[in-house]
PDB file of C-alpha atoms in Angstrom:
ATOM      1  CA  UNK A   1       0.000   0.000   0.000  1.00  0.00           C
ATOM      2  CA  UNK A   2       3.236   2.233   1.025  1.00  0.00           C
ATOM      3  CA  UNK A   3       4.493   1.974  -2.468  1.00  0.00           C
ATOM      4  CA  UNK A   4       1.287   2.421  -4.304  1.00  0.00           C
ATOM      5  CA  UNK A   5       1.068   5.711  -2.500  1.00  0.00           C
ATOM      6  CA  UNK A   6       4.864   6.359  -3.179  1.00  0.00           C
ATOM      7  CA  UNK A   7       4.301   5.815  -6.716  1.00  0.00           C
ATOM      8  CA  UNK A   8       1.110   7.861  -7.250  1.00  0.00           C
ATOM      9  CA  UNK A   9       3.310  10.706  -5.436  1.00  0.00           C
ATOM     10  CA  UNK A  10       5.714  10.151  -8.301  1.00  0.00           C
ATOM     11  CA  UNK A  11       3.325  10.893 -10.717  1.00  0.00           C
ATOM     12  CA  UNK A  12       1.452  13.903  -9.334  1.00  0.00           C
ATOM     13  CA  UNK A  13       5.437  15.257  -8.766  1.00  0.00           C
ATOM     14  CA  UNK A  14       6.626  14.502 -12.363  1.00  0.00           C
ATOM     15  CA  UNK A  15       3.252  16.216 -13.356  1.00  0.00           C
ATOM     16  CA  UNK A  16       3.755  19.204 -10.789  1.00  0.00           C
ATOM     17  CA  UNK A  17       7.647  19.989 -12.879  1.00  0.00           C
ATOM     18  CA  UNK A  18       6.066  20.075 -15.969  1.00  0.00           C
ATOM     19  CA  UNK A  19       3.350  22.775 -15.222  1.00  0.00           C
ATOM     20  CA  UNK A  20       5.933  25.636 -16.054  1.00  0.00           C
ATOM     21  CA  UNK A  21       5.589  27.068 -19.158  1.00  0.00           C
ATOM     22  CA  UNK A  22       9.646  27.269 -19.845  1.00  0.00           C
ATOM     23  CA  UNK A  23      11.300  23.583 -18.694  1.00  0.00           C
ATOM     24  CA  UNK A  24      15.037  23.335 -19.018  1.00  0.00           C
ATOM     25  CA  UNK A  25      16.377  20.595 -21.305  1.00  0.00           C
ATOM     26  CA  UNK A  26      19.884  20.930 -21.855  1.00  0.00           C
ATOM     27  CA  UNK A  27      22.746  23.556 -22.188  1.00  0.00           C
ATOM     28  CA  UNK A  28      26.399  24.103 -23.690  1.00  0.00           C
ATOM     29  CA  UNK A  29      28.868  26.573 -23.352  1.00  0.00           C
ATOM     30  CA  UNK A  30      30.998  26.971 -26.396  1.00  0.00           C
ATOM     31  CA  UNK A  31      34.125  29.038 -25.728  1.00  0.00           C
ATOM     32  CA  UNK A  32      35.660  30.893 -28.752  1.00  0.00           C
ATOM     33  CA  UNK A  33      38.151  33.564 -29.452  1.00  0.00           C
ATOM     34  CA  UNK A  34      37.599  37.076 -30.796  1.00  0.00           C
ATOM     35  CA  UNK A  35      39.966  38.799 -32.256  1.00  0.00           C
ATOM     36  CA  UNK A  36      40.469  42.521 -31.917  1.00  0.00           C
ATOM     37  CA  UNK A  37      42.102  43.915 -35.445  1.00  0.00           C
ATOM     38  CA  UNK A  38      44.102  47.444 -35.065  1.00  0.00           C
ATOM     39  CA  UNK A  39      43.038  49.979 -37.399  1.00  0.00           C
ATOM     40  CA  UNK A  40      45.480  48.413 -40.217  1.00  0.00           C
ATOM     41  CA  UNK A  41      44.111  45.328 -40.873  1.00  0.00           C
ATOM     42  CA  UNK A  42      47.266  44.266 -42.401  1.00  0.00           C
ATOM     43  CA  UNK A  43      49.196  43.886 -39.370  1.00  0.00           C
ATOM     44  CA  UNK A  44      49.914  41.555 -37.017  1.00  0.00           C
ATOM     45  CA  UNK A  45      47.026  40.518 -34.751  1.00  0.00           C
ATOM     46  CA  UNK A  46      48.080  40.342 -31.107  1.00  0.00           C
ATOM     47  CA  UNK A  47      44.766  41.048 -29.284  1.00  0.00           C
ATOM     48  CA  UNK A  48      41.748  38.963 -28.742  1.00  0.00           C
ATOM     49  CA  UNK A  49      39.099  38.240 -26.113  1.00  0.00           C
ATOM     50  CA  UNK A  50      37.687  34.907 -25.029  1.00  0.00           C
ATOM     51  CA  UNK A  51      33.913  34.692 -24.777  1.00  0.00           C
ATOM     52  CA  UNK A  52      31.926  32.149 -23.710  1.00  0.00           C
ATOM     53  CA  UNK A  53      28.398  31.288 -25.235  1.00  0.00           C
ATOM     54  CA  UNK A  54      26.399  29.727 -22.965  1.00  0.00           C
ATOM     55  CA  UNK A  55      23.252  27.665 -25.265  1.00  0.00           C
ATOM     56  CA  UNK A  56      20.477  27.019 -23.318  1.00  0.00           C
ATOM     57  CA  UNK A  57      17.550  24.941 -24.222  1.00  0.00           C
ATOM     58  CA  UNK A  58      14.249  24.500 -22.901  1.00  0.00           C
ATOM     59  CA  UNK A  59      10.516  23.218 -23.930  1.00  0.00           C
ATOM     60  CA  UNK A  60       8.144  25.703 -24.550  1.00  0.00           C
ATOM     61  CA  UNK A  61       4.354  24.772 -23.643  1.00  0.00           C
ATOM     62  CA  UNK A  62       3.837  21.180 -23.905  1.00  0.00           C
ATOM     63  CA  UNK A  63       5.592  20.485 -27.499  1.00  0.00           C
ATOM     64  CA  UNK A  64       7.841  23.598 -28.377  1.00  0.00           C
ATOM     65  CA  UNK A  65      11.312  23.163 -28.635  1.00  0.00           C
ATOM     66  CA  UNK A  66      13.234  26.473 -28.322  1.00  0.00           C
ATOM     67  CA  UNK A  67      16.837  27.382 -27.196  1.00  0.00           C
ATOM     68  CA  UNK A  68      18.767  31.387 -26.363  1.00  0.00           C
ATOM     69  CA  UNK A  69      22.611  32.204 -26.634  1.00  0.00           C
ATOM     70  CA  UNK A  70      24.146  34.437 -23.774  1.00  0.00           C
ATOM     71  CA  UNK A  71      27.625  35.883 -24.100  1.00  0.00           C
ATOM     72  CA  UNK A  72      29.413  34.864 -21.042  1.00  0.00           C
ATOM     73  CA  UNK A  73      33.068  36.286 -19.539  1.00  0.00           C
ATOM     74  CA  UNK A  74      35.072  35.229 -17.162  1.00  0.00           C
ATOM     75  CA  UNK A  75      33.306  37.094 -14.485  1.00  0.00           C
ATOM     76  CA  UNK A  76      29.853  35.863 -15.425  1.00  0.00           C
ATOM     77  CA  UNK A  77      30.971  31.971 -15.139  1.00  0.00           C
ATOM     78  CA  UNK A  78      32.720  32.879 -11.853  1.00  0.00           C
ATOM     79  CA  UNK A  79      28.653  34.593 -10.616  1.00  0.00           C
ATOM     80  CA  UNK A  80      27.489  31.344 -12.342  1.00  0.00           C
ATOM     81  CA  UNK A  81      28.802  28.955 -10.352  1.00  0.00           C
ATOM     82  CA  UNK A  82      28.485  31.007  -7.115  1.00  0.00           C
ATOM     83  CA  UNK A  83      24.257  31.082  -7.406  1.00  0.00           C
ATOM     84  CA  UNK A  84      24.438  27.472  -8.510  1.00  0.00           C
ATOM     85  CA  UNK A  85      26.818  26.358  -5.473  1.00  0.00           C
ATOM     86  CA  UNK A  86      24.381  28.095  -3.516  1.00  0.00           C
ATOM     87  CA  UNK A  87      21.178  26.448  -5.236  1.00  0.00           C
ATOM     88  CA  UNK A  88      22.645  22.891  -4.187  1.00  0.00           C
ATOM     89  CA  UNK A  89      23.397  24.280  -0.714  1.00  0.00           C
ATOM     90  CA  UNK A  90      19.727  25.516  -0.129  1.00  0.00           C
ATOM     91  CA  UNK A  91      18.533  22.166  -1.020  1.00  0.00           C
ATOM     92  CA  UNK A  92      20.614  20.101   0.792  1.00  0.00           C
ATOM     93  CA  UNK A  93      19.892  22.005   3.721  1.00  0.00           C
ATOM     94  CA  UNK A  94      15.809  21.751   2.700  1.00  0.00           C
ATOM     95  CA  UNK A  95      16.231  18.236   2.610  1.00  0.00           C
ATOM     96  CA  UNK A  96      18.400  18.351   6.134  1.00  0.00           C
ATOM     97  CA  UNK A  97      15.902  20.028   8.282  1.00  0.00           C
ATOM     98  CA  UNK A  98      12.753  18.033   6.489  1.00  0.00           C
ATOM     99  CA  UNK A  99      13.642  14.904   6.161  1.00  0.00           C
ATOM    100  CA  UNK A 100      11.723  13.240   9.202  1.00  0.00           C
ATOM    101  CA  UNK A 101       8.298  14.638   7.902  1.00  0.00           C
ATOM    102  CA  UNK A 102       8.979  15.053   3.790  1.00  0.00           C
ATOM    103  CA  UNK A 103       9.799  12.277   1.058  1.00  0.00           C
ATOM    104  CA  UNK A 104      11.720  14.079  -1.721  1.00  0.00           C
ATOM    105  CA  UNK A 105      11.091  12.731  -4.747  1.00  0.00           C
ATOM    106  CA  UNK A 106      14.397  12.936  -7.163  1.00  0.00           C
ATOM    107  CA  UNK A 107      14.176  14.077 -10.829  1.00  0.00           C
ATOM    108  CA  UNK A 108      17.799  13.180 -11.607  1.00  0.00           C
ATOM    109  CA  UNK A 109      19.396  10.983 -14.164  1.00  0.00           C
ATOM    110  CA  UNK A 110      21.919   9.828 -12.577  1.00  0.00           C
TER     111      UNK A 110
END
């Protein structure tokens, strides 16, 4: 009976992260070089920037498959990781402090 009602939980919860109407599917970050010419193209080029192109995708609605680009520096990946190292630390202490009353249900692939 336990796992019937563990199981119908499941369902209502897989049902519950869907109702958003932008779901996150995947992302990339593809690094490149820019190069910065001086005014005579002709010469040497010694200056460049790296930027990084972070490709996120998503589901639109039920069906719509979309994805957006964001130019990324250094900085940006270094803010980033910060607010997702602090995403994982707000849910590990969620789960901490409820875990006698709650049963988390996991979404992960792993």
């Amino acid at each position: 009976l336990l796992s019937l009602k563990t199981i119908g939980a499941t369902f209502k919860a897989l049902g519950l992260l869907t109702e958003y109407d932008k779901i996150f599917v995947d992302t990339r970050i593809i690094t490149d070089i820019r190069l910065v010419f001086d005014d005579n193209i002709g010469d040497k080029i010694e200056t460049g920037i790296i930027v990084h192109n972070l490709r996120i995708e998503y589901h639109k609605g039920k069906t719509t498959h979309e994805e957006f680009f964001l130019a990324l520096d250094n900085n940006d990946l270094k803010k980033l990781k910060e607010q997702i190292l602090r995403a994982e630390k707000k849910e590990k202490s969620i789960k901490s402090n409820l875990r006698d009353n709650f049963l988390f249900i996991e979404t992960t692939n792993e």
